[in-house]
Coordinates of C-alpha atoms in Angstrom, one line a residue:
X577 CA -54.5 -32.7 113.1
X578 CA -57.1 -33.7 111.0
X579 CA -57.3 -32.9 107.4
X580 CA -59.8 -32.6 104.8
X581 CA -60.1 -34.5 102.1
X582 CA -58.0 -34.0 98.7
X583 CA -61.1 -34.0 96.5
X584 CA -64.1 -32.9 98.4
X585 CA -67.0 -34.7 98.2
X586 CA -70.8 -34.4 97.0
X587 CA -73.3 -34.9 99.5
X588 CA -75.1 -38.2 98.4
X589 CA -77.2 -41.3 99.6
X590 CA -77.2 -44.8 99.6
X591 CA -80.2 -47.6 98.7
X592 CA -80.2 -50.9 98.4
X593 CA -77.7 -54.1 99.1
X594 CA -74.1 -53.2 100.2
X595 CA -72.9 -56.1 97.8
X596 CA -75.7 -55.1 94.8
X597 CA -73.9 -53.9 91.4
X598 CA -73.5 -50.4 92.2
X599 CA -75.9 -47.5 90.0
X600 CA -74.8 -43.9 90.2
X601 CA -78.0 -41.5 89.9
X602 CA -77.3 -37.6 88.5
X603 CA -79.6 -35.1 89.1
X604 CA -80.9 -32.1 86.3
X605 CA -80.0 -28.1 86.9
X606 CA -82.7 -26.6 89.5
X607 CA -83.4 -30.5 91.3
X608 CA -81.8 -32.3 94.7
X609 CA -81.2 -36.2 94.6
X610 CA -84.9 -36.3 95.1
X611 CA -85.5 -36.2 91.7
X612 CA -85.1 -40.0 91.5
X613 CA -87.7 -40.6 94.1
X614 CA -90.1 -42.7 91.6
X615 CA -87.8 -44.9 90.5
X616 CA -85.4 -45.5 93.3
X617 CA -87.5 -48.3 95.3
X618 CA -86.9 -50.5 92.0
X619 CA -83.4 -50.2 91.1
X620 CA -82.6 -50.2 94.9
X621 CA -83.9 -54.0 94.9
X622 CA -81.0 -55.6 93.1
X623 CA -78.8 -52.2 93.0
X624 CA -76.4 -50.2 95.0
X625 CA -78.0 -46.8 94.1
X626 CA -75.9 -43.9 95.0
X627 CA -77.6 -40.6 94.3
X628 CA -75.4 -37.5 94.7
X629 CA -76.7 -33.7 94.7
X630 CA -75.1 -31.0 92.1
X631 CA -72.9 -28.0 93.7
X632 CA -75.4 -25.6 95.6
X633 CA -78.2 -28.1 95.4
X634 CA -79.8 -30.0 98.1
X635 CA -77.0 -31.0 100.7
X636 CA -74.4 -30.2 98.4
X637 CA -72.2 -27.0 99.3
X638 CA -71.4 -24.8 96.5
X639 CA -68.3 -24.4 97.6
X640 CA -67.0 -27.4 96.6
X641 CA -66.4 -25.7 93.6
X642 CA -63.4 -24.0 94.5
X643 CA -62.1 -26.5 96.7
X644 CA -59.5 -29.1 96.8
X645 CA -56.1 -29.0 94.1
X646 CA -58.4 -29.2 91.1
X647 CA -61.5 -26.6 91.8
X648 CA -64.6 -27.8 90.1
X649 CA -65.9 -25.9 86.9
X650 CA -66.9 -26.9 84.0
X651 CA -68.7 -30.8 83.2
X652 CA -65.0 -32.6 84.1
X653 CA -65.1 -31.2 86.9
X654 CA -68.2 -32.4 88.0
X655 CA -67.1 -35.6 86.6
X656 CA -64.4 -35.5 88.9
X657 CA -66.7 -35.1 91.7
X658 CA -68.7 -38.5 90.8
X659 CA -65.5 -40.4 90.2
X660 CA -64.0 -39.0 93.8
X661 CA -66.5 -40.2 95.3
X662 CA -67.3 -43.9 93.5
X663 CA -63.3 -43.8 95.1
X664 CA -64.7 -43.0 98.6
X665 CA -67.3 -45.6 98.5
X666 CA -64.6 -48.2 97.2
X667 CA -66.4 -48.2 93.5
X668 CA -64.4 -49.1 90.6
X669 CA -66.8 -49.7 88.3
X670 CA -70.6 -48.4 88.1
X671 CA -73.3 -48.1 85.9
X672 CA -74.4 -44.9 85.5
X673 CA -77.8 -43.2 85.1
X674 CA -78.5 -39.6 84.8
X675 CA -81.1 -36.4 83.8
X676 CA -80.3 -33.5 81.4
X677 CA -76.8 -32.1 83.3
X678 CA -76.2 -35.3 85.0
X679 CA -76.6 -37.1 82.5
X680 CA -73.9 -35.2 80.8
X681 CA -71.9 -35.6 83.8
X682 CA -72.0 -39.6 82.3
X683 CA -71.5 -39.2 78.9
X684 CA -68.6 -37.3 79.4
X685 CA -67.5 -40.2 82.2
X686 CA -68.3 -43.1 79.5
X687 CA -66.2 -41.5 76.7
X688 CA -63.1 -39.9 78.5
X689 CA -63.1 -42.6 81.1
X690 CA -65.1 -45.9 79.7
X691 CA -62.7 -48.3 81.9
X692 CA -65.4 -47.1 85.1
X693 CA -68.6 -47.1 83.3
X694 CA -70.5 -50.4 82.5
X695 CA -73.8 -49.1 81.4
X696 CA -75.5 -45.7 80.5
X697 CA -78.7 -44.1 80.8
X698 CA -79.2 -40.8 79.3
X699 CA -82.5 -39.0 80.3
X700 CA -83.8 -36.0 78.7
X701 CA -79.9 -35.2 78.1
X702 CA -78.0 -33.7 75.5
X703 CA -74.2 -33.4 74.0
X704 CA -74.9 -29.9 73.4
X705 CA -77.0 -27.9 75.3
X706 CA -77.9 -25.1 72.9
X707 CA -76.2 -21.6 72.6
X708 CA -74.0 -20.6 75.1
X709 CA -75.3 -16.9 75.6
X710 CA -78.5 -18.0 76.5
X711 CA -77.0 -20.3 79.7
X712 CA -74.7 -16.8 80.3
X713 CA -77.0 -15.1 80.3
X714 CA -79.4 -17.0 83.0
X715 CA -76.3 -17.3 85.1
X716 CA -76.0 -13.5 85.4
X717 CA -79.6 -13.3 86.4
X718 CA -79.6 -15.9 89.4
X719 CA -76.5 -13.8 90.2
X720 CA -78.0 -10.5 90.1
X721 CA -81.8 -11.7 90.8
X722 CA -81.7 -15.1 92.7
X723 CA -83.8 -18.1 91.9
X724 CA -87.2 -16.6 92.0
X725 CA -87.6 -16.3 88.4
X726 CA -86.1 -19.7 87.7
X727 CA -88.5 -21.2 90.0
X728 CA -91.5 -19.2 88.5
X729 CA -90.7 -20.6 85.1
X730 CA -89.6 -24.4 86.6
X731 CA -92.9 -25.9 85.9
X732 CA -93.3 -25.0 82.2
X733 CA -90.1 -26.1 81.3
X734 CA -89.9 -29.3 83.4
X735 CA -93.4 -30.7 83.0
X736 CA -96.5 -31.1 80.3
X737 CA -99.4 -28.8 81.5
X738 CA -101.2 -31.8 82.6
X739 CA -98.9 -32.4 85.0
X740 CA -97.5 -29.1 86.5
X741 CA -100.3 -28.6 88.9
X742 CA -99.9 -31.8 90.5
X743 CA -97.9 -32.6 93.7
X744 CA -94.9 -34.1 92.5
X745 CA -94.3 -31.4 90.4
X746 CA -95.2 -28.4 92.7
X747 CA -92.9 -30.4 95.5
X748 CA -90.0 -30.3 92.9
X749 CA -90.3 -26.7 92.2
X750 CA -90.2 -25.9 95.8
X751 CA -87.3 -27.5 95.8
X752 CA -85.9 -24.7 93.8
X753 CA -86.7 -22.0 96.3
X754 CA -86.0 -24.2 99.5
X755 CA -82.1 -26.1 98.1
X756 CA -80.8 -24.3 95.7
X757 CA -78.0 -21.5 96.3
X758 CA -77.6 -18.9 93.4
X759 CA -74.0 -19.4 92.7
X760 CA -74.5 -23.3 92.8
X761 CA -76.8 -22.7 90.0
X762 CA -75.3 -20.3 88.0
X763 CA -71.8 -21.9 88.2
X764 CA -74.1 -24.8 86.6
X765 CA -75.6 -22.8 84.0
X766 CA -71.7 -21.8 83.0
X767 CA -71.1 -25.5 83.0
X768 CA -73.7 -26.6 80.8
X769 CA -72.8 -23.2 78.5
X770 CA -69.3 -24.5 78.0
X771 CA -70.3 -28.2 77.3
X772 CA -70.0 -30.2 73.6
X773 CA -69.6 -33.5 73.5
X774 CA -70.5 -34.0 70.1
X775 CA -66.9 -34.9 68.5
X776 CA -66.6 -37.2 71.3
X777 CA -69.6 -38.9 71.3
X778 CA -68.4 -42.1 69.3
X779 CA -65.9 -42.4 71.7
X780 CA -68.6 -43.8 74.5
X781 CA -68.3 -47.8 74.5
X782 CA -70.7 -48.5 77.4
X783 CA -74.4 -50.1 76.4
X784 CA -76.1 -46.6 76.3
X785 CA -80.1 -45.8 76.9
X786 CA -81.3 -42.9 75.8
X787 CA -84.8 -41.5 77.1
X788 CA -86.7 -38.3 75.5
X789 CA -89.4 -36.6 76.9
X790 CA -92.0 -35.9 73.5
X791 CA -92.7 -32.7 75.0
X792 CA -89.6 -31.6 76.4
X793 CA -88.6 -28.0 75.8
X794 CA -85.2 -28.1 76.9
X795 CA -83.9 -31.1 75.0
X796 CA -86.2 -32.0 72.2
X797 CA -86.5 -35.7 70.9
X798 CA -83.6 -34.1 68.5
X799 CA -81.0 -33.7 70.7
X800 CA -81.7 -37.4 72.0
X801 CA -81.5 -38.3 68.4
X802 CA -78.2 -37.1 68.2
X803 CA -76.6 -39.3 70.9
X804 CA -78.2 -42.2 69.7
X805 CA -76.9 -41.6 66.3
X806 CA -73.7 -40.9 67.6
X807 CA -72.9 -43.6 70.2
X808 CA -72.8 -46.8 69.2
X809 CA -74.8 -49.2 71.2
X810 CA -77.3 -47.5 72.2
X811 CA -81.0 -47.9 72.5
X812 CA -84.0 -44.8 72.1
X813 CA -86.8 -44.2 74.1
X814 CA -89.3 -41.5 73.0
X815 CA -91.9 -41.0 75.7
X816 CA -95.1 -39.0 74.9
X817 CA -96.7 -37.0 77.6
X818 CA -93.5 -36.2 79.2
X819 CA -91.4 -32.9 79.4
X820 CA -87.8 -32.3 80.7
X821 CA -88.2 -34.6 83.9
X822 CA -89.7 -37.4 82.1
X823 CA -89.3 -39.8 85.2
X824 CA -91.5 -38.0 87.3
X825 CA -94.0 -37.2 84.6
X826 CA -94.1 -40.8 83.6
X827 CA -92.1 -42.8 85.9
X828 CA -93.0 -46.5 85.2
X829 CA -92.4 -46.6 81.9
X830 CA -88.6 -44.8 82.6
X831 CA -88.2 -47.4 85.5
X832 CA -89.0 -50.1 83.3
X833 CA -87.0 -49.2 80.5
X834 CA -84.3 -48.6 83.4
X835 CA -84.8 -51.8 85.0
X836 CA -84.4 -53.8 81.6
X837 CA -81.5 -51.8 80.4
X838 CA -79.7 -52.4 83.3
X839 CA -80.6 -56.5 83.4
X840 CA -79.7 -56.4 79.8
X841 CA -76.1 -55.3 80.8
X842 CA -75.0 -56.2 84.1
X843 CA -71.4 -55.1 84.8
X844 CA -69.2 -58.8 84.7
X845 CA -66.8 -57.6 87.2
X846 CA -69.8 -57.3 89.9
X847 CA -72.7 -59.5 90.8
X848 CA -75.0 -59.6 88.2
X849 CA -78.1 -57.8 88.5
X850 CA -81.9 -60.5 89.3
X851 CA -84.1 -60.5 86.3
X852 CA -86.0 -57.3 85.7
X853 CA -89.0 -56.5 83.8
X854 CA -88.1 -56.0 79.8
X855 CA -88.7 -52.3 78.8
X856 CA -91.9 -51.9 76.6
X857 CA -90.3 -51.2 73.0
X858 CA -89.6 -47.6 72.1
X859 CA -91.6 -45.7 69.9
X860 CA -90.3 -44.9 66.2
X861 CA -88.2 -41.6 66.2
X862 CA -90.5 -39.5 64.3
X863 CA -87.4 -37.9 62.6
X864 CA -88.4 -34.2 63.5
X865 CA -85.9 -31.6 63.3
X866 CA -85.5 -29.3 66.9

């Protein structure tokens, strides 16, 4: 008799050398794996990029919530997820890169389990997503409406209005409509409603960059303030002309930035990672409260 596994896993793909240092890629609320599309044919050069998909999104099941002996809710859960599966893949030790909820999938990794993470991106993330009623309250709408509202409103929240109209973003927004369940999402939204990492952000050891979009509505350039004030090596990026998904808006200056952050700070216990471009220097924070 065959028999499922004891921690399911997310559906995911694999890029680049078997024998590369390997580079776990999390995706945002609302997006499939896709997401990292622009900057995947980069880090795939000298990286083993895994990219996994969220519960309910792209070729993830939602039910992998509820299944195996520890069901899935909350962020730990989905860190559990990532870790079960850097497991499968024989993965001790990764770096880690991730946008808005997966990247908070990472932080919570690097500070409650720092012995697997050798480096850390944080893209248009946060350690607090804002009030909890308000991601309640979304969740009970996909529930009771489905995702056609969340897809009408995708664009303005994800992208600058420069950018919404133009095929990269439309193709990610039809992603909403076309691989995203309802309860995948919501279960998200209750995920993100129940997260604060704040008290445990000094706890994070791993070399940490931190990406804002200028224009983000979601996460302001505040909240990416916050974890760079409250990790400890960690380097800012504040990207103008960029919303929530600030690698699609402007993806060679996050590649870049991703490229030297991850040369800067290979992982000893694996191959090191060939010489990468240097990340242009980040701008000033402008020191502008949310």
């Amino acid at each position: 008799m065959t028999h499922p596994p004891a921690t399911p896993l997310p559906h995911h793909t694999e890029d680049g050398p078997e024998d590369a240092p390997p580079l776990l890629l999390g995706p945002s609320l609302g997006t499939s794996l896709a997401v990292w599309a622009p900057q995947l044919p980069s880090l795939a050069r000298h990286h083993r990029v895994i990219r996994w998909d969220l519960p309910g999104h792209g070729g993830t099941p939602a039910e992998v919530l509820g299944a195996g002996p520890a069901p899935t809710t909350g962020i730990p859960g989905l860190a559990r997820l990532v870790l079960g599966l850097a497991d499968a893949l024989g993965i001790d030790r990764f770096a880690y890169a991730g946008i808005s909820l997966g990247g908070a999938v990472g932080a919570w990794l690097a500070a409650h389990h720092p012995e697997r993470i050798a480096s850390l991106a944080l893209l248009c993330s946060s350690a607090r997503f804002g009030d909890p009623a308000g991601w309640h309250e979304r969740a009970a709408l996909v529930r009771e409406a489905g995702l056609g509202p969340i897809a009408d409103a995708a664009a303005s929240r994800w992208f600058t209005p420069a950018f919404a109209d133009a095929p990269q973003a439309q193709a990610l927004v039809e992603g909403v409509r076309r691989s995203v369940t309802p309860a995948g999402y919501a279960a998200c939204c209750d995920a993100l409603a129940a997260y604060d990492l704040r008290a445990g952000l000094a706890r994070i050891t791993a070399p940490t960059l931190v990406v804002a979009g200028r224009d983000d509505p979601a996460t302001p350039p505040a909240h990416a303030r916050e974890l760079a004030d409250g990790i400890t090596d960690t380097r800012l990026l504040e990207l103008s002309g960029a919303a929530h998904l600030a690698n699609v808006e402007r993806p060679a200056p996050v590649r870049d930035a991703l490229l030297g952050h991850l040369a800067a700070h290979p992982d000893n216990g694996s191959p090191a990672a060939a010489p990468s471009p240097v990340a242009p220097a980040p701008h000033p924070a402008e020191g502008t409260a949310q």
